[in-house]
Amino acid sequence: MLITDLLKQEFRKGFRSQAFYRGLAVKILMGFLALYFAVLFVLMGIVLGEILNEVHDTLKPLELFNGASLYVLLSVLALRFMMQSLNVLNLQTYQSLPIKRKTLVNFMLIKPIFSPANYMSLLVIVPFALKSVVVWHSGWVALQFVLNWVLLIWVNIWLASYLKRRFGHDFKLLIVILAVILGIAALEYFKVFSLFDISMSVFNFLTMMPFGWLATLVFAGLAYGLNLLFFSKNYYPEKFNEKLNRNENKVVGGLSFLEKYGTIGELIQLQIRLIFRHKRTKTLVYLSAFFMLYGLLFYTSEMYTNSAIWLVFCGLIITGMLSITYGQWVISWESNYFDAILTKNIPSKEYIKANFYILIAFNILSFLLTMPYFFFGTKIIYLHIAMFLYNTGVNMFLLVYTAAFNTKRVDLMAKSAFNYQGTTYKSFLIVLPIMFFPMLLAGVLGIFTTYNIIMLVFGLLGLVGVLLILQQMKLCTNHFNKRKYAMAEGFREKE
């Protein structure tokens, strides 16, 4: 079969590639690490039934597992959408050969289901089925349970691929999805409905009804069909690139008003174009949106809401993760053409101001998007306002000032998932004062005073920073002028 031949060719290409043998020692070490986690997952699957049996008096372990399944699948889908690299194929290589278009598309869609990494969850599922589901129900239910999860993994892979290809370049849709997730979480928090009950009902049907797995097979077929439909309209690279450019223009085309603000406006416009044109910067935006959901974990647990330290940590992440993750490399993102910036008539003062303004804009955007958390009470309102002011008045200065110490080139065209290229020990040192000093300050203040006073202190620190923002920009400009030639020298070195 031709698809089988293509899969064999892809497998051989991976082993024959020079990149496979480069850093082989690290790959072997990662293999041992993967083996370690595999053993942990198997052990987790063995004891999971006993743990779940103690959690609830009336519900069986499988019912509890099914109740949590929808949360797990949606979380994995979100992570795949943000971090999974899409399978690509050099169509020009194959289009000159007598291979049907349908065969190439099927090959590209089938290839990811042969990746062992996609089946790590089965290391928990299979032991749980053999140890607990067989005991509480029957062998057929256990078999159907495992089969359902294999099919659900396929659904997740194909659905994430379709969503990323179809909507991965539409930032507005990301905001809508985030708003919907927050809305659903709020409805569940206020007990309008229970996603747990819905999940338990659906997965109990799929698992316990005779041949329930056929319904999951239909879902897998629909997800596969969506991808086929997409490729039927976007098979040729010119057509697909045309749509990508059109989507990009929707995002950045409405920014022409920035040009009336002179050099600063043009620099901000270029920064936004840079973000939406490259994989790595776009992935940071998606991950930052994911971190905005952390409030659903922290704000619904008394263990965290009763601790000022944890609340400050969560508030910093939710209201500032976008600016913090992007701001660490706010100068390094332009390392590929940093020499051009130095040689053009761009005053350092204007360049630094543009970086300040775009990070502040990120803070404002994050604050507005996380306003639904205000329904959790005045405690959270005070937290978000205080952390927004602190991020804007203090952390923005630290980010722009310390960014000048990073002299490592950043490859914007490199893969987006698990890419640490351009990261050095300096990147971690930058995070220390930004993330851990506020937590330390909150802990010390918590010994002597109340929560409201702690929030007032953070708010005042941020407000003072905002009032002194022109002085902060001046300090950063002077520091940038001292470091710019060292940065340029470092950026010229390619790995």
Coordinates of C-alpha atoms in Angstrom, one line a residue, residues 159-325:
L159 CA -9.5 18.1 15.9
A160 CA -6.5 20.1 17.2
S161 CA -4.9 19.9 13.7
Y162 CA -8.0 21.2 12.0
L163 CA -8.6 24.0 14.5
K164 CA -4.9 25.1 14.3
R165 CA -4.9 25.0 10.5
R166 CA -8.3 26.7 10.2
F167 CA -8.1 29.2 13.1
G168 CA -4.5 29.3 14.2
H169 CA -3.9 32.7 12.6
D170 CA -7.1 34.4 13.9
F171 CA -6.3 36.2 17.1
K172 CA -9.8 37.4 17.5
L173 CA -11.1 33.9 17.7
L174 CA -8.6 33.1 20.5
I175 CA -10.1 35.9 22.5
V176 CA -13.6 34.6 21.8
I177 CA -12.6 31.0 22.9
L178 CA -11.0 32.4 26.1
A179 CA -14.2 34.3 26.9
V180 CA -16.4 31.2 26.3
I181 CA -14.2 29.1 28.6
L182 CA -14.3 31.7 31.3
G183 CA -18.1 32.0 30.8
I184 CA -18.6 28.2 31.2
A185 CA -16.3 28.2 34.3
A186 CA -18.3 31.0 35.8
L187 CA -21.6 29.2 35.1
E188 CA -20.3 26.0 36.8
Y189 CA -18.9 28.0 39.7
F190 CA -22.3 29.5 40.4
K191 CA -23.9 26.1 40.0
V192 CA -25.9 27.0 36.9
F193 CA -24.9 23.6 35.5
S194 CA -22.2 20.9 36.2
L195 CA -19.7 20.0 33.5
F196 CA -18.7 17.1 35.7
D197 CA -22.3 15.6 35.5
I198 CA -22.5 16.1 31.8
S199 CA -19.1 14.5 31.3
M200 CA -20.0 11.5 33.5
S201 CA -23.3 11.0 31.6
V202 CA -21.7 11.1 28.2
F203 CA -18.7 8.9 29.0
N204 CA -20.8 6.4 31.0
F205 CA -22.9 5.9 27.9
L206 CA -19.8 5.5 25.6
T207 CA -18.2 3.1 28.0
M208 CA -21.0 1.0 29.5
M209 CA -23.5 0.8 26.7
P210 CA -23.0 -2.2 24.3
F211 CA -21.0 -1.0 21.3
G212 CA -20.8 2.5 22.7
W213 CA -17.4 2.8 21.1
L214 CA -19.1 3.1 17.7
A215 CA -20.3 6.6 18.7
T216 CA -16.7 7.5 19.5
L217 CA -15.6 6.0 16.1
V218 CA -18.2 8.3 14.4
F219 CA -16.6 11.3 16.2
A220 CA -13.2 10.3 15.0
G221 CA -14.5 10.0 11.5
L222 CA -16.0 13.5 11.7
A223 CA -12.7 14.9 12.9
Y224 CA -10.9 13.2 10.1
G225 CA -13.5 14.4 7.6
L226 CA -13.1 18.0 8.7
N227 CA -9.4 17.8 7.9
L228 CA -10.1 16.2 4.5
L229 CA -12.6 19.0 3.7
F230 CA -10.0 21.6 4.7
F231 CA -7.3 20.1 2.4
S232 CA -9.8 19.8 -0.4
K233 CA -10.0 23.6 -0.4
N234 CA -6.4 24.4 0.6
Y235 CA -4.3 21.7 -1.0
Y236 CA -2.1 23.9 -3.2
P237 CA 0.5 26.0 -1.3
E238 CA -0.3 29.2 -3.2
K239 CA -4.0 29.0 -2.2
F240 CA -3.2 28.3 1.5
N241 CA -0.6 31.1 1.7
E242 CA -3.1 33.4 0.1
K243 CA -5.5 32.7 3.0
L244 CA -2.8 33.0 5.6
N245 CA -1.9 36.4 4.3
R246 CA -5.5 37.4 4.3
N247 CA -6.0 36.4 7.9
E248 CA -2.8 38.2 8.9
N249 CA -4.0 41.4 7.1
K250 CA -7.2 41.2 9.1
V251 CA -5.2 41.3 12.3
V252 CA -2.6 43.9 11.4
G253 CA -4.3 45.7 8.6
G254 CA -6.4 47.8 11.0
L255 CA -3.3 49.2 12.7
S256 CA -2.5 51.8 10.1
F257 CA -3.8 54.5 12.6
L258 CA -0.5 53.9 14.5
E259 CA 1.5 55.6 11.8
K260 CA 0.2 59.0 12.8
Y261 CA 2.1 58.6 16.0
G262 CA 5.4 58.8 14.2
T263 CA 8.4 56.5 14.8
I264 CA 6.9 55.1 18.0
G265 CA 3.7 54.1 16.2
E266 CA 5.5 52.5 13.3
L267 CA 7.7 50.5 15.7
I268 CA 4.7 49.2 17.6
Q269 CA 3.0 48.3 14.3
L270 CA 6.2 46.3 13.3
Q271 CA 6.2 44.6 16.6
I272 CA 2.6 43.4 16.2
R273 CA 3.4 42.2 12.7
L274 CA 6.4 40.3 14.0
I275 CA 4.2 38.6 16.6
F276 CA 1.6 37.3 14.2
R277 CA 4.0 36.3 11.4
H278 CA 6.2 33.9 13.4
K279 CA 5.5 30.6 15.2
R280 CA 7.4 31.2 18.3
T281 CA 5.8 34.6 19.2
K282 CA 2.3 33.4 18.3
T283 CA 2.8 30.4 20.6
L284 CA 3.7 32.7 23.5
V285 CA 0.5 34.6 22.9
Y286 CA -1.5 31.3 23.0
L287 CA 0.3 30.1 26.1
S288 CA -0.3 33.4 27.8
A289 CA -4.0 33.0 27.1
F290 CA -3.9 29.5 28.6
F291 CA -2.3 31.0 31.8
M292 CA -5.2 33.4 32.1
L293 CA -7.3 30.3 33.0
Y294 CA -5.1 29.7 36.1
G295 CA -7.7 31.6 38.2
L296 CA -10.1 28.7 37.7
L297 CA -7.7 26.6 39.7
F298 CA -6.6 29.1 42.3
Y299 CA -9.7 31.1 43.0
T300 CA -11.9 28.0 43.5
S301 CA -9.7 26.5 46.2
E302 CA -9.6 27.8 49.8
M303 CA -6.1 26.6 50.2
Y304 CA -5.0 29.3 47.7
T305 CA -7.5 32.1 48.4
N306 CA -6.5 32.1 52.1
S307 CA -2.9 32.7 51.2
A308 CA -1.7 36.1 50.1
I309 CA 1.5 34.6 48.7
W310 CA -0.4 32.3 46.3
L311 CA -2.9 35.0 45.4
V312 CA -0.1 37.4 44.5
F313 CA 1.6 34.7 42.4
C314 CA -1.7 33.9 40.6
G315 CA -2.5 37.6 40.1
L316 CA 0.9 38.3 38.5
I317 CA 0.5 35.4 36.1
I318 CA -3.0 36.2 35.1
T319 CA -2.6 39.9 34.6
G320 CA 1.0 39.9 33.4
M321 CA 2.0 36.6 31.8
L322 CA 1.7 38.0 28.2
S323 CA 3.9 40.9 28.9
I324 CA 6.3 38.9 31.1
T325 CA 6.9 36.1 28.5

